[in-house]
Amino acid sequence: MNVFRILGDLSHLLAMILLLGKIWRSKCCAGISGKSQILFALVFTTRYLDLLTNFISIYNTVMKVVFLLCAYITVYMIYGKFRKTFDSENDTFRLEFLLVPVIGLSFLENYSFTPLEILWTFSIYLESVAILPQLFMISKTGEAETITTHYLFFLGLYRALYLANWIRRYQTENFYDQIAVVSGVVQTIFYCDFFYLYVTKVLKGKKLSLPVPI
C-alpha cells in the first residue's frame, strides 16, 4: 500500500458515488451508458472472486464489497428502477466487439492457466476498455451532463493514480505486473482527450460538447 494506491481507490469510489448520487437525485439515468456499467459490474465480479478464498486485509475486503455493491446498484437503477429514463437509442455500442477479443486474450496471455487467474486477467483486460460504450455514447449525442463528466474525470484519475502506484511499487519493492500496467496505460490513453476537454471546458463552467458525427 502507498499513497497513490489509496488516492486511486478513493478517486474510484468517489466516481461511483457521484454517478449513483446523480441517478438517485435526478431519478434519471439519461446520458449514462448502461452497457459500460454492465461491463464494470462484470469486471468486479470476475476480479473479486478471491473474496471467497483469500483474506488480505479489512481495507481490501471492505473496498471490494463496496465496489461490487455500487456496481450492481447502478446497473439495477439503470435497467430496473429508472429504466424508463434510460437512453437505449444512443447506448448502442456492440459489446461483443470488446468481450470476444478480451476473452481470447485472457486465455492466451495470463500468468497461470487456472480458472481464477484467467478470470482475474479477463477483468484487467476488460476494465481497460469498459468505458468505451460511455465515450461512444457521448460522441454520439455530442454532449454530457456536468456530473457525468465529473464521474468520468475521477474514473480516469483513478487509473492515472494506479499507474503512479505501479511505478512506486517498482521503485520500492522491485515489483512489476506487466498485465496490469499495460492495461492501465491503455485505459488511461482512452481518457486523454476527455481530460483535455474537462480542463478546458468543464472546469471553466462550460458544458462539455462534441461535434455530432453525421
mmCIF file of C-alpha atoms in Angstrom:
data_model
loop_
_atom_site.group_PDB
_atom_site.id
_atom_site.type_symbol
_atom_site.label_atom_id
_atom_site.label_comp_id
_atom_site.label_asym_id
_atom_site.label_seq_id
_atom_site.Cartn_x
_atom_site.Cartn_y
_atom_site.Cartn_z
ATOM 1 C CA MET A 1 0.000 0.000 0.000
ATOM 2 C CA ASN A 2 1.168 3.506 -0.801
ATOM 3 C CA VAL A 3 -0.417 6.946 -1.071
ATOM 4 C CA PHE A 4 -1.076 6.578 -4.822
ATOM 5 C CA ARG A 5 -2.957 3.315 -4.299
ATOM 6 C CA ILE A 6 -5.103 4.831 -1.547
ATOM 7 C CA LEU A 7 -5.818 8.007 -3.532
ATOM 8 C CA GLY A 8 -6.623 5.864 -6.576
ATOM 9 C CA ASP A 9 -9.119 3.809 -4.594
ATOM 10 C CA LEU A 10 -10.718 6.947 -3.153
ATOM 11 C CA SER A 11 -10.953 8.530 -6.602
ATOM 12 C CA HIS A 12 -12.587 5.357 -7.922
ATOM 13 C CA LEU A 13 -15.026 5.276 -5.024
ATOM 14 C CA LEU A 14 -15.855 8.964 -5.459
ATOM 15 C CA ALA A 15 -16.584 8.393 -9.161
ATOM 16 C CA MET A 16 -19.055 5.633 -8.357
ATOM 17 C CA ILE A 17 -20.739 7.655 -5.583
ATOM 18 C CA LEU A 18 -21.065 10.666 -7.903
ATOM 19 C CA LEU A 19 -22.769 8.514 -10.521
ATOM 20 C CA LEU A 20 -25.125 6.862 -8.040
ATOM 21 C CA GLY A 21 -25.928 10.217 -6.459
ATOM 22 C CA LYS A 22 -26.680 11.746 -9.838
ATOM 23 C CA ILE A 23 -29.099 8.962 -10.742
ATOM 24 C CA TRP A 24 -30.798 8.951 -7.344
ATOM 25 C CA ARG A 25 -31.257 12.720 -7.049
ATOM 26 C CA SER A 26 -32.485 13.243 -10.603
ATOM 27 C CA LYS A 27 -34.329 9.905 -10.765
ATOM 28 C CA CYS A 28 -32.992 9.758 -14.297
ATOM 29 C CA CYS A 29 -30.170 7.850 -15.984
ATOM 30 C CA ALA A 30 -30.198 9.658 -19.326
ATOM 31 C CA GLY A 31 -26.691 10.124 -20.709
ATOM 32 C CA ILE A 32 -25.293 7.164 -18.793
ATOM 33 C CA SER A 33 -24.241 4.060 -20.685
ATOM 34 C CA GLY A 34 -25.858 1.010 -19.128
ATOM 35 C CA LYS A 35 -23.527 -1.151 -21.199
ATOM 36 C CA SER A 36 -20.438 0.375 -19.608
ATOM 37 C CA GLN A 37 -21.959 -0.202 -16.164
ATOM 38 C CA ILE A 38 -22.664 -3.851 -17.018
ATOM 39 C CA LEU A 39 -19.039 -4.265 -18.076
ATOM 40 C CA PHE A 40 -17.792 -2.688 -14.841
ATOM 41 C CA ALA A 41 -20.039 -4.999 -12.806
ATOM 42 C CA LEU A 42 -18.570 -7.926 -14.743
ATOM 43 C CA VAL A 43 -15.063 -6.601 -14.075
ATOM 44 C CA PHE A 44 -15.605 -6.514 -10.312
ATOM 45 C CA THR A 45 -17.384 -9.871 -10.239
ATOM 46 C CA THR A 46 -14.599 -11.746 -12.031
ATOM 47 C CA ARG A 47 -11.803 -9.911 -10.214
ATOM 48 C CA TYR A 48 -13.108 -10.234 -6.683
ATOM 49 C CA LEU A 49 -13.885 -13.943 -6.643
ATOM 50 C CA ASP A 50 -10.901 -14.220 -4.304
ATOM 51 C CA LEU A 51 -13.157 -12.795 -1.583
ATOM 52 C CA LEU A 52 -14.296 -16.388 -1.214
ATOM 53 C CA THR A 53 -10.799 -17.842 -0.910
ATOM 54 C CA ASN A 54 -8.293 -15.235 0.334
ATOM 55 C CA PHE A 55 -8.238 -12.613 3.076
ATOM 56 C CA ILE A 56 -5.697 -9.824 2.525
ATOM 57 C CA SER A 57 -6.865 -7.070 4.879
ATOM 58 C CA ILE A 58 -10.022 -5.453 6.224
ATOM 59 C CA TYR A 59 -9.407 -2.449 3.942
ATOM 60 C CA ASN A 60 -9.089 -4.697 0.889
ATOM 61 C CA THR A 61 -12.215 -6.697 1.722
ATOM 62 C CA VAL A 62 -14.364 -3.643 2.502
ATOM 63 C CA MET A 63 -13.352 -1.839 -0.693
ATOM 64 C CA LYS A 64 -14.087 -4.906 -2.824
ATOM 65 C CA VAL A 65 -17.531 -5.367 -1.292
ATOM 66 C CA VAL A 66 -18.346 -1.654 -1.671
ATOM 67 C CA PHE A 67 -17.287 -1.634 -5.329
ATOM 68 C CA LEU A 68 -19.403 -4.717 -6.032
ATOM 69 C CA LEU A 69 -22.446 -3.223 -4.308
ATOM 70 C CA CYS A 70 -22.090 0.132 -6.085
ATOM 71 C CA ALA A 71 -21.696 -1.554 -9.468
ATOM 72 C CA TYR A 72 -24.784 -3.731 -9.128
ATOM 73 C CA ILE A 73 -26.911 -0.979 -7.596
ATOM 74 C CA THR A 74 -26.014 1.231 -10.558
ATOM 75 C CA VAL A 75 -26.994 -1.490 -13.035
ATOM 76 C CA TYR A 76 -30.266 -2.043 -11.147
ATOM 77 C CA MET A 77 -31.101 1.662 -11.232
ATOM 78 C CA ILE A 78 -30.442 1.874 -14.974
ATOM 79 C CA TYR A 79 -32.229 -1.288 -16.062
ATOM 80 C CA GLY A 80 -34.712 -1.563 -13.217
ATOM 81 C CA LYS A 81 -35.859 1.336 -11.060
ATOM 82 C CA PHE A 82 -35.323 4.115 -13.616
ATOM 83 C CA ARG A 83 -35.357 2.101 -16.842
ATOM 84 C CA LYS A 84 -37.938 4.436 -18.437
ATOM 85 C CA THR A 85 -35.346 7.229 -18.429
ATOM 86 C CA PHE A 86 -32.573 5.082 -19.928
ATOM 87 C CA ASP A 87 -31.402 6.338 -23.326
ATOM 88 C CA SER A 88 -31.170 2.963 -25.062
ATOM 89 C CA GLU A 89 -31.301 4.545 -28.518
ATOM 90 C CA ASN A 90 -27.870 6.089 -28.005
ATOM 91 C CA ASP A 91 -26.343 3.293 -25.925
ATOM 92 C CA THR A 92 -25.628 1.167 -28.983
ATOM 93 C CA PHE A 93 -22.005 0.076 -28.665
ATOM 94 C CA ARG A 94 -21.630 -3.596 -29.651
ATOM 95 C CA LEU A 95 -20.312 -5.335 -26.531
ATOM 96 C CA GLU A 96 -19.203 -8.401 -28.464
ATOM 97 C CA PHE A 97 -16.536 -6.231 -30.100
ATOM 98 C CA LEU A 98 -14.961 -5.941 -26.646
ATOM 99 C CA LEU A 99 -15.868 -9.233 -24.989
ATOM 100 C CA VAL A 100 -14.701 -11.601 -27.728
ATOM 101 C CA PRO A 101 -11.122 -10.274 -28.036
ATOM 102 C CA VAL A 102 -10.828 -9.793 -24.251
ATOM 103 C CA ILE A 103 -11.886 -13.396 -23.593
ATOM 104 C CA GLY A 104 -9.462 -14.666 -26.230
ATOM 105 C CA LEU A 105 -6.588 -12.583 -24.879
ATOM 106 C CA SER A 106 -7.307 -13.766 -21.332
ATOM 107 C CA PHE A 107 -6.712 -17.359 -22.380
ATOM 108 C CA LEU A 108 -3.640 -16.535 -24.450
ATOM 109 C CA GLU A 109 -1.852 -14.082 -22.140
ATOM 110 C CA ASN A 110 -2.028 -14.802 -18.400
ATOM 111 C CA TYR A 111 0.234 -15.742 -15.510
ATOM 112 C CA SER A 112 -1.322 -19.132 -14.771
ATOM 113 C CA PHE A 113 -3.797 -21.256 -16.685
ATOM 114 C CA THR A 114 -6.220 -21.695 -13.789
ATOM 115 C CA PRO A 115 -9.875 -20.570 -13.616
ATOM 116 C CA LEU A 116 -9.349 -17.826 -11.015
ATOM 117 C CA GLU A 117 -6.229 -16.490 -12.725
ATOM 118 C CA ILE A 118 -7.892 -16.414 -16.145
ATOM 119 C CA LEU A 119 -10.919 -14.604 -14.686
ATOM 120 C CA TRP A 120 -8.647 -12.102 -12.922
ATOM 121 C CA THR A 121 -6.771 -11.491 -16.175
ATOM 122 C CA PHE A 122 -10.090 -11.133 -18.018
ATOM 123 C CA SER A 123 -11.171 -8.459 -15.508
ATOM 124 C CA ILE A 124 -7.956 -6.485 -16.008
ATOM 125 C CA TYR A 125 -8.250 -6.519 -19.797
ATOM 126 C CA LEU A 126 -11.977 -5.777 -19.705
ATOM 127 C CA GLU A 127 -11.587 -2.815 -17.354
ATOM 128 C CA SER A 128 -9.188 -1.179 -19.801
ATOM 129 C CA VAL A 129 -11.955 -0.949 -22.425
ATOM 130 C CA ALA A 130 -15.153 -0.931 -20.305
ATOM 131 C CA ILE A 131 -15.510 2.846 -20.573
ATOM 132 C CA LEU A 132 -15.674 2.776 -24.383
ATOM 133 C CA PRO A 133 -19.502 2.403 -24.587
ATOM 134 C CA GLN A 134 -19.827 5.532 -22.392
ATOM 135 C CA LEU A 135 -17.369 7.517 -24.513
ATOM 136 C CA PHE A 136 -19.103 6.265 -27.667
ATOM 137 C CA MET A 137 -22.440 7.401 -26.273
ATOM 138 C CA ILE A 138 -21.068 10.890 -25.544
ATOM 139 C CA SER A 139 -19.614 11.132 -29.042
ATOM 140 C CA LYS A 140 -22.957 10.048 -30.481
ATOM 141 C CA THR A 141 -25.090 12.524 -28.527
ATOM 142 C CA GLY A 142 -22.483 15.271 -28.729
ATOM 143 C CA GLU A 143 -22.683 16.310 -25.069
ATOM 144 C CA ALA A 144 -22.572 15.167 -21.465
ATOM 145 C CA GLU A 145 -24.032 16.491 -18.222
ATOM 146 C CA THR A 146 -21.553 18.132 -15.860
ATOM 147 C CA ILE A 147 -21.983 15.466 -13.170
ATOM 148 C CA THR A 148 -21.321 12.739 -15.752
ATOM 149 C CA THR A 149 -18.095 14.465 -16.761
ATOM 150 C CA HIS A 150 -17.052 14.638 -13.081
ATOM 151 C CA TYR A 151 -17.686 10.886 -12.863
ATOM 152 C CA LEU A 152 -15.513 10.241 -15.921
ATOM 153 C CA PHE A 153 -12.775 12.550 -14.658
ATOM 154 C CA PHE A 154 -12.436 10.765 -11.317
ATOM 155 C CA LEU A 155 -12.600 7.386 -13.054
ATOM 156 C CA GLY A 156 -9.731 8.421 -15.305
ATOM 157 C CA LEU A 157 -7.848 9.933 -12.365
ATOM 158 C CA TYR A 158 -8.142 6.594 -10.558
ATOM 159 C CA ARG A 159 -6.341 4.857 -13.436
ATOM 160 C CA ALA A 160 -3.636 7.545 -13.622
ATOM 161 C CA LEU A 161 -3.031 7.239 -9.866
ATOM 162 C CA TYR A 162 -2.810 3.473 -10.180
ATOM 163 C CA LEU A 163 -0.084 3.880 -12.795
ATOM 164 C CA ALA A 164 1.788 6.028 -10.276
ATOM 165 C CA ASN A 165 1.162 3.263 -7.731
ATOM 166 C CA TRP A 166 2.793 0.670 -10.016
ATOM 167 C CA ILE A 167 5.797 2.946 -10.591
ATOM 168 C CA ARG A 168 6.158 3.455 -6.843
ATOM 169 C CA ARG A 169 5.910 -0.278 -6.188
ATOM 170 C CA TYR A 170 8.614 -0.946 -8.768
ATOM 171 C CA GLN A 171 10.867 1.608 -7.084
ATOM 172 C CA THR A 172 10.311 0.390 -3.523
ATOM 173 C CA GLU A 173 9.508 -3.326 -3.963
ATOM 174 C CA ASN A 174 11.018 -4.115 -7.362
ATOM 175 C CA PHE A 175 7.541 -5.443 -8.237
ATOM 176 C CA TYR A 176 6.166 -5.169 -11.773
ATOM 177 C CA ASP A 177 2.850 -6.554 -13.024
ATOM 178 C CA GLN A 178 3.048 -6.344 -16.801
ATOM 179 C CA ILE A 179 -0.608 -7.201 -17.475
ATOM 180 C CA ALA A 180 -1.943 -4.621 -15.011
ATOM 181 C CA VAL A 181 0.475 -1.889 -16.102
ATOM 182 C CA VAL A 182 -0.031 -2.288 -19.848
ATOM 183 C CA SER A 183 -3.817 -2.463 -19.431
ATOM 184 C CA GLY A 184 -3.727 0.594 -17.181
ATOM 185 C CA VAL A 185 -1.750 2.554 -19.761
ATOM 186 C CA VAL A 186 -4.242 1.603 -22.489
ATOM 187 C CA GLN A 187 -7.162 2.653 -20.304
ATOM 188 C CA THR A 188 -5.545 5.974 -19.385
ATOM 189 C CA ILE A 189 -4.920 6.750 -23.062
ATOM 190 C CA PHE A 190 -8.658 6.449 -23.719
ATOM 191 C CA TYR A 191 -9.221 9.246 -21.202
ATOM 192 C CA CYS A 192 -6.613 11.668 -22.579
ATOM 193 C CA ASP A 193 -8.920 13.576 -24.950
ATOM 194 C CA PHE A 194 -11.579 13.696 -22.262
ATOM 195 C CA PHE A 195 -9.100 15.103 -19.709
ATOM 196 C CA TYR A 196 -8.250 17.918 -22.124
ATOM 197 C CA LEU A 197 -11.920 18.775 -22.674
ATOM 198 C CA TYR A 198 -12.615 18.551 -18.940
ATOM 199 C CA VAL A 199 -9.870 21.053 -18.090
ATOM 200 C CA THR A 200 -10.571 23.462 -20.965
ATOM 201 C CA LYS A 201 -14.367 23.400 -20.759
ATOM 202 C CA VAL A 202 -15.951 21.836 -17.677
ATOM 203 C CA LEU A 203 -13.614 23.442 -15.124
ATOM 204 C CA LYS A 204 -14.344 26.807 -16.765
ATOM 205 C CA GLY A 205 -18.071 26.337 -16.285
ATOM 206 C CA LYS A 206 -18.815 25.358 -19.867
ATOM 207 C CA LYS A 207 -20.828 22.328 -20.937
ATOM 208 C CA LEU A 208 -18.850 19.516 -22.492
ATOM 209 C CA SER A 209 -19.982 19.193 -26.070
ATOM 210 C CA LEU A 210 -18.583 17.415 -29.083
ATOM 211 C CA PRO A 211 -19.294 17.556 -32.801
ATOM 212 C CA VAL A 212 -22.036 15.032 -33.538
ATOM 213 C CA PRO A 213 -20.991 12.500 -36.227
ATOM 214 C CA ILE A 214 -23.008 12.774 -39.424
#
